[in-house]
Short mmCIF file of N, CA, C and O in Angstrom, two decimals:
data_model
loop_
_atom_site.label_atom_id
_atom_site.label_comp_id
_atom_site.label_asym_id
_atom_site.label_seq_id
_atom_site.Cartn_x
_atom_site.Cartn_y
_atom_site.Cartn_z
N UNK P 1 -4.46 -45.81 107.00
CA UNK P 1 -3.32 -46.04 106.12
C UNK P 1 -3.17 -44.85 105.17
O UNK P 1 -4.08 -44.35 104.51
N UNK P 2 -1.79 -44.46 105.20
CA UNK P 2 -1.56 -43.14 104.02
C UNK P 2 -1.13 -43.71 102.71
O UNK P 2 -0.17 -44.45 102.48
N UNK P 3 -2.22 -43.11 101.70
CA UNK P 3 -1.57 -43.65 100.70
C UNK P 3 -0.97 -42.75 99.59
O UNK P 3 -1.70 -41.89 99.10
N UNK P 4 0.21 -42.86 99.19
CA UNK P 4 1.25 -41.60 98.38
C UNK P 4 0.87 -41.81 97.16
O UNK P 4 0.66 -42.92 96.67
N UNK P 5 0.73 -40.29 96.36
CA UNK P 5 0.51 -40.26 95.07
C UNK P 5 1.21 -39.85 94.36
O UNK P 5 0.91 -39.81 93.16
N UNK P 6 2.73 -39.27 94.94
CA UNK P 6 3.65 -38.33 94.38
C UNK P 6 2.92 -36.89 95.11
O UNK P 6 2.01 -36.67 95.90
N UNK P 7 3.92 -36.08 94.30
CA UNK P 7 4.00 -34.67 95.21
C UNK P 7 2.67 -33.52 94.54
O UNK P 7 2.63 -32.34 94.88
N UNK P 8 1.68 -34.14 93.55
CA UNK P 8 0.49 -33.75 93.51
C UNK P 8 -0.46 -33.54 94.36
O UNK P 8 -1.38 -32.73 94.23
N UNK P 9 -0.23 -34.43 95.44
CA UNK P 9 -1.64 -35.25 96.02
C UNK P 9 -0.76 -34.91 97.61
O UNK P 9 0.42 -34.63 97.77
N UNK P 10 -1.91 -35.08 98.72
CA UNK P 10 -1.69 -35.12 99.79
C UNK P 10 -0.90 -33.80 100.95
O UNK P 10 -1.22 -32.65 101.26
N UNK P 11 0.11 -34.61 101.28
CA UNK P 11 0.27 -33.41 102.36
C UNK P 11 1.93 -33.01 101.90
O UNK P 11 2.55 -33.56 100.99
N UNK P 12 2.36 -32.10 102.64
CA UNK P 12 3.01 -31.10 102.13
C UNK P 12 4.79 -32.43 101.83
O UNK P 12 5.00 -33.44 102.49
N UNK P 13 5.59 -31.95 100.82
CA UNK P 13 6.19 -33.01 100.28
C UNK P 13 8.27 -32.24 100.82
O UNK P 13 8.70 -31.09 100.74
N UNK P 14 8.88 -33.41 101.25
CA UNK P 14 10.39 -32.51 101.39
C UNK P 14 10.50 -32.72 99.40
O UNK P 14 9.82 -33.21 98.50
N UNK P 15 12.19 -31.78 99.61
CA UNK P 15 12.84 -32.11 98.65
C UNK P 15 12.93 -33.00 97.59
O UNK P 15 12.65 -32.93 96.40
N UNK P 16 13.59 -34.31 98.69
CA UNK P 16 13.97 -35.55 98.09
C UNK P 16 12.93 -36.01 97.84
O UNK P 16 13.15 -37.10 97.31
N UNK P 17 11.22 -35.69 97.94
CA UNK P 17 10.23 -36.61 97.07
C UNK P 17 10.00 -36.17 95.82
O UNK P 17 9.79 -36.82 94.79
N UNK P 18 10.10 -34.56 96.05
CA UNK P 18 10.02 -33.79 94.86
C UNK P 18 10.91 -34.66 93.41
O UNK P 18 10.62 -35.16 92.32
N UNK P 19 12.17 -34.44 94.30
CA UNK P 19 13.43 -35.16 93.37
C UNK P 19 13.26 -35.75 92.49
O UNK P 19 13.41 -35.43 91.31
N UNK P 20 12.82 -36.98 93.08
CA UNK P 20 12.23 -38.28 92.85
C UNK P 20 11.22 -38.08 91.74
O UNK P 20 11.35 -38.62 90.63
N UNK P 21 10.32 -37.37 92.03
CA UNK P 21 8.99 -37.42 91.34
C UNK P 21 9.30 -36.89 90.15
O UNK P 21 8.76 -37.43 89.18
N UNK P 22 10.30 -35.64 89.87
CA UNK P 22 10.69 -35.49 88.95
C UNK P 22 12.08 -35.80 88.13
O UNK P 22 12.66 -35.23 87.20
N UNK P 23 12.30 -36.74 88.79
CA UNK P 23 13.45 -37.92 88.22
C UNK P 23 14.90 -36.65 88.19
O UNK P 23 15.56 -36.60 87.15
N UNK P 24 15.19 -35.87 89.17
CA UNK P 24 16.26 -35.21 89.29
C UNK P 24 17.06 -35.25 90.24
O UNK P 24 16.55 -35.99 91.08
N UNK P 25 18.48 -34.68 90.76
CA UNK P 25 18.33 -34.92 92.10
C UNK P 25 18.53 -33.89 92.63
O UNK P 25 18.62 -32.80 92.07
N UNK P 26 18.62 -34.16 93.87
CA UNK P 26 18.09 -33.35 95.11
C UNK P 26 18.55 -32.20 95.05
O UNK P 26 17.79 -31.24 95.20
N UNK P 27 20.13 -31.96 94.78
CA UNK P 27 20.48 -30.76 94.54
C UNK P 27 19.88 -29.87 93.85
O UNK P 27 19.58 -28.71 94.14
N UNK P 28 19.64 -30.69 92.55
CA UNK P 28 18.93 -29.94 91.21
C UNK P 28 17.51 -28.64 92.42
O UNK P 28 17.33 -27.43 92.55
N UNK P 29 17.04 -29.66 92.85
CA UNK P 29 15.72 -28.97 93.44
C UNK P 29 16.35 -27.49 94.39
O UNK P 29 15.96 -26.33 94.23
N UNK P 30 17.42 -27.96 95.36
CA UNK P 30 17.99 -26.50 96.10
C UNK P 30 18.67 -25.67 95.20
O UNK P 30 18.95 -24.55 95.63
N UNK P 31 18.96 -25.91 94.17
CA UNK P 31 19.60 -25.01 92.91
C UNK P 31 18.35 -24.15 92.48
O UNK P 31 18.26 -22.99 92.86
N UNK P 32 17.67 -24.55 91.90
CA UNK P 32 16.12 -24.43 91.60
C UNK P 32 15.73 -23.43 92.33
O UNK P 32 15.44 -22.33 91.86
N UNK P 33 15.69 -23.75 93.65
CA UNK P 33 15.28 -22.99 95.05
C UNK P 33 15.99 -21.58 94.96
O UNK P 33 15.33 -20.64 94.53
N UNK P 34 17.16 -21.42 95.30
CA UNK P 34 18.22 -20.69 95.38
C UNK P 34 18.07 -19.86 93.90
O UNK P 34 18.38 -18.68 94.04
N UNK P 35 17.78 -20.10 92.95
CA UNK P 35 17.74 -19.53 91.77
C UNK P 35 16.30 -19.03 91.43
O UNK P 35 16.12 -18.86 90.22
N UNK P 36 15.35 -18.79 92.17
CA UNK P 36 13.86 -19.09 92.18
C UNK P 36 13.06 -19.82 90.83
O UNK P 36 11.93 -19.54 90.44
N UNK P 37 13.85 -20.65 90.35
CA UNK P 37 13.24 -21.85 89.52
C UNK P 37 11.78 -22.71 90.21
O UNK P 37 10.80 -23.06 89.54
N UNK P 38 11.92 -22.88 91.40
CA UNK P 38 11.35 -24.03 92.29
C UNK P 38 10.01 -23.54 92.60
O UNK P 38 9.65 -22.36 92.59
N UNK P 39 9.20 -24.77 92.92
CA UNK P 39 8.24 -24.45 93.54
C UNK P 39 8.47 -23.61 95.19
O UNK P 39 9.32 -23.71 96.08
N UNK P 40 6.99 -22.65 94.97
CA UNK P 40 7.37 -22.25 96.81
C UNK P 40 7.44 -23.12 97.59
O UNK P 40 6.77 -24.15 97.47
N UNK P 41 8.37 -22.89 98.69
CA UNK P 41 8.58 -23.79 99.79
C UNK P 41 8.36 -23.45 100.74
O UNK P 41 8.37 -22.22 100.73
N UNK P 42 7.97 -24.10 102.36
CA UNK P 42 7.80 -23.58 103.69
C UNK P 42 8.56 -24.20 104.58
O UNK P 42 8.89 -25.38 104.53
N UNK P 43 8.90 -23.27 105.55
CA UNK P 43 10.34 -23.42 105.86
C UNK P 43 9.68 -23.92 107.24
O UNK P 43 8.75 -23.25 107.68
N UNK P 44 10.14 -25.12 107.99
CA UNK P 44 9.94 -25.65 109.59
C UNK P 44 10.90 -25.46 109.92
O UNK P 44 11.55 -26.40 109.48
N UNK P 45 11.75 -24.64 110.62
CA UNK P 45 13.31 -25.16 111.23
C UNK P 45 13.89 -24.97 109.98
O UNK P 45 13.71 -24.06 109.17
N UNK P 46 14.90 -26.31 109.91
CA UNK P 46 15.72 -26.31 109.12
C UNK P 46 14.99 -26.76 107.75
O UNK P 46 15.63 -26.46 106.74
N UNK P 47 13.74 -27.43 107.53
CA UNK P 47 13.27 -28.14 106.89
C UNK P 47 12.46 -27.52 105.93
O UNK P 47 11.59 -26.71 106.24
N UNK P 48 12.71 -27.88 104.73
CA UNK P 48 11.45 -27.29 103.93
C UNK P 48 10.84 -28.44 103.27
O UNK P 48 11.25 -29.51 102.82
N UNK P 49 9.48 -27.73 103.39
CA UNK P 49 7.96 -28.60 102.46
C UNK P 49 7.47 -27.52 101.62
O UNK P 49 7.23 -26.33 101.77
N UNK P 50 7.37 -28.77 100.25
CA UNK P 50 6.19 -28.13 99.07
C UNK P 50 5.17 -28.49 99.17
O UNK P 50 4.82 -29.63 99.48
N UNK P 51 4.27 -27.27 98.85
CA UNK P 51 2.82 -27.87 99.20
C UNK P 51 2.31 -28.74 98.19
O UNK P 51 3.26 -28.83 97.40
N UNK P 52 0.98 -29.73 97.55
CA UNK P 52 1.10 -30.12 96.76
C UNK P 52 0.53 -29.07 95.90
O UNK P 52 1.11 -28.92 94.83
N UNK P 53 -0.48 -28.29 96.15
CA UNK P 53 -0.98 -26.99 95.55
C UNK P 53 -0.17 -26.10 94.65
O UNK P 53 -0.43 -25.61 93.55
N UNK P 54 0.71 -26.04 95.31
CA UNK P 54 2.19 -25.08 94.87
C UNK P 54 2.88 -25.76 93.82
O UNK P 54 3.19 -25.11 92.82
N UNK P 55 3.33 -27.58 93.92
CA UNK P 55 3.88 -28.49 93.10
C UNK P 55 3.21 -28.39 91.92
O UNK P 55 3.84 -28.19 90.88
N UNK P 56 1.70 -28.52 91.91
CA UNK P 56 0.60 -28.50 90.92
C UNK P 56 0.87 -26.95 90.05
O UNK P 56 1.50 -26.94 88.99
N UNK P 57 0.50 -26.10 90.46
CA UNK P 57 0.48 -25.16 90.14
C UNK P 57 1.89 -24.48 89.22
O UNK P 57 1.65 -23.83 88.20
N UNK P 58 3.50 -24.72 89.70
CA UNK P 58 4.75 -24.74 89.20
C UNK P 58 4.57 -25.53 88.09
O UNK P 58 4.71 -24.97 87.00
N UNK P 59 4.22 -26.99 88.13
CA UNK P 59 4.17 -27.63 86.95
C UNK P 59 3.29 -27.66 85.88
O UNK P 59 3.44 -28.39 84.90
N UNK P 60 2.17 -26.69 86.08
CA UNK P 60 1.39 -26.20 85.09
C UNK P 60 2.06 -24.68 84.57
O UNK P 60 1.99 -24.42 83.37
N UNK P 61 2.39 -24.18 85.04
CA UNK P 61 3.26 -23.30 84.38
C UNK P 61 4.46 -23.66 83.67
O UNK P 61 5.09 -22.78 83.07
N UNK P 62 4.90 -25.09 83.68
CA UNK P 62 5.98 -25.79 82.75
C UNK P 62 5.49 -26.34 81.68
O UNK P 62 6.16 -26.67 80.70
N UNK P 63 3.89 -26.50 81.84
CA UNK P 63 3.81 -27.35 80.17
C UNK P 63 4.03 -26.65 79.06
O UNK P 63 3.87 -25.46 78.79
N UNK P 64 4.49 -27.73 78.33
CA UNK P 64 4.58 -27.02 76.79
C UNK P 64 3.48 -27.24 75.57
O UNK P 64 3.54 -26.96 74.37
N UNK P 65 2.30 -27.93 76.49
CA UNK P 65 0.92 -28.05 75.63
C UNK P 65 1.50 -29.18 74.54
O UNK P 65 1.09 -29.33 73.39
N UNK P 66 2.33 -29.77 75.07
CA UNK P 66 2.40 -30.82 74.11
C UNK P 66 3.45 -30.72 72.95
O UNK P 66 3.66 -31.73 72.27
N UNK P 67 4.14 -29.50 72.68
CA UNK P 67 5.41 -29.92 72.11
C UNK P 67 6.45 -29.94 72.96
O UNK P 67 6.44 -29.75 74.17
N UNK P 68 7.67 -30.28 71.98
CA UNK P 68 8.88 -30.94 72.57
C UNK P 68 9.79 -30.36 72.24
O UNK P 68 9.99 -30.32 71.03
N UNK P 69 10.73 -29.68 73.15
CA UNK P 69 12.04 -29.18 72.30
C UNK P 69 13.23 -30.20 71.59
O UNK P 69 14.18 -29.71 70.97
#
């Protein structure tokens, strides 16, 4: 049985979980992409996956150590 932790954990994540995980939508993430905001992505075909390594890593470069704008 696979069990999901969000796009931290496990195996490599599309878009729309990303989205999700960070309560945006989907577009937001190919905007992101297209603008190199985004985490790296790997391209199958038409398809892209974030690794969770990469997810981890993007979102530690976003903290703000705890303040808030």
């Amino acid at each position: 049985m696979h069990e999901h932790h969000g796009p931290g954990a496990g195996a490599p994540h599309r878009g729309r979980e990303l989205a999700e995980y960070l309560g945006v939508p989907v577009q937001t993430i190919y905007d992101w992409r297209l603008s190199g905001r985004a985490p790296r992505a790997y391209k199958f075909g038409k398809h892209l996956r974030f690794a969770a390594s990469d997810i981890a890593a993007w979102l530690e470069e976003r903290h703000e150590g705890g303040s808030h704008e």
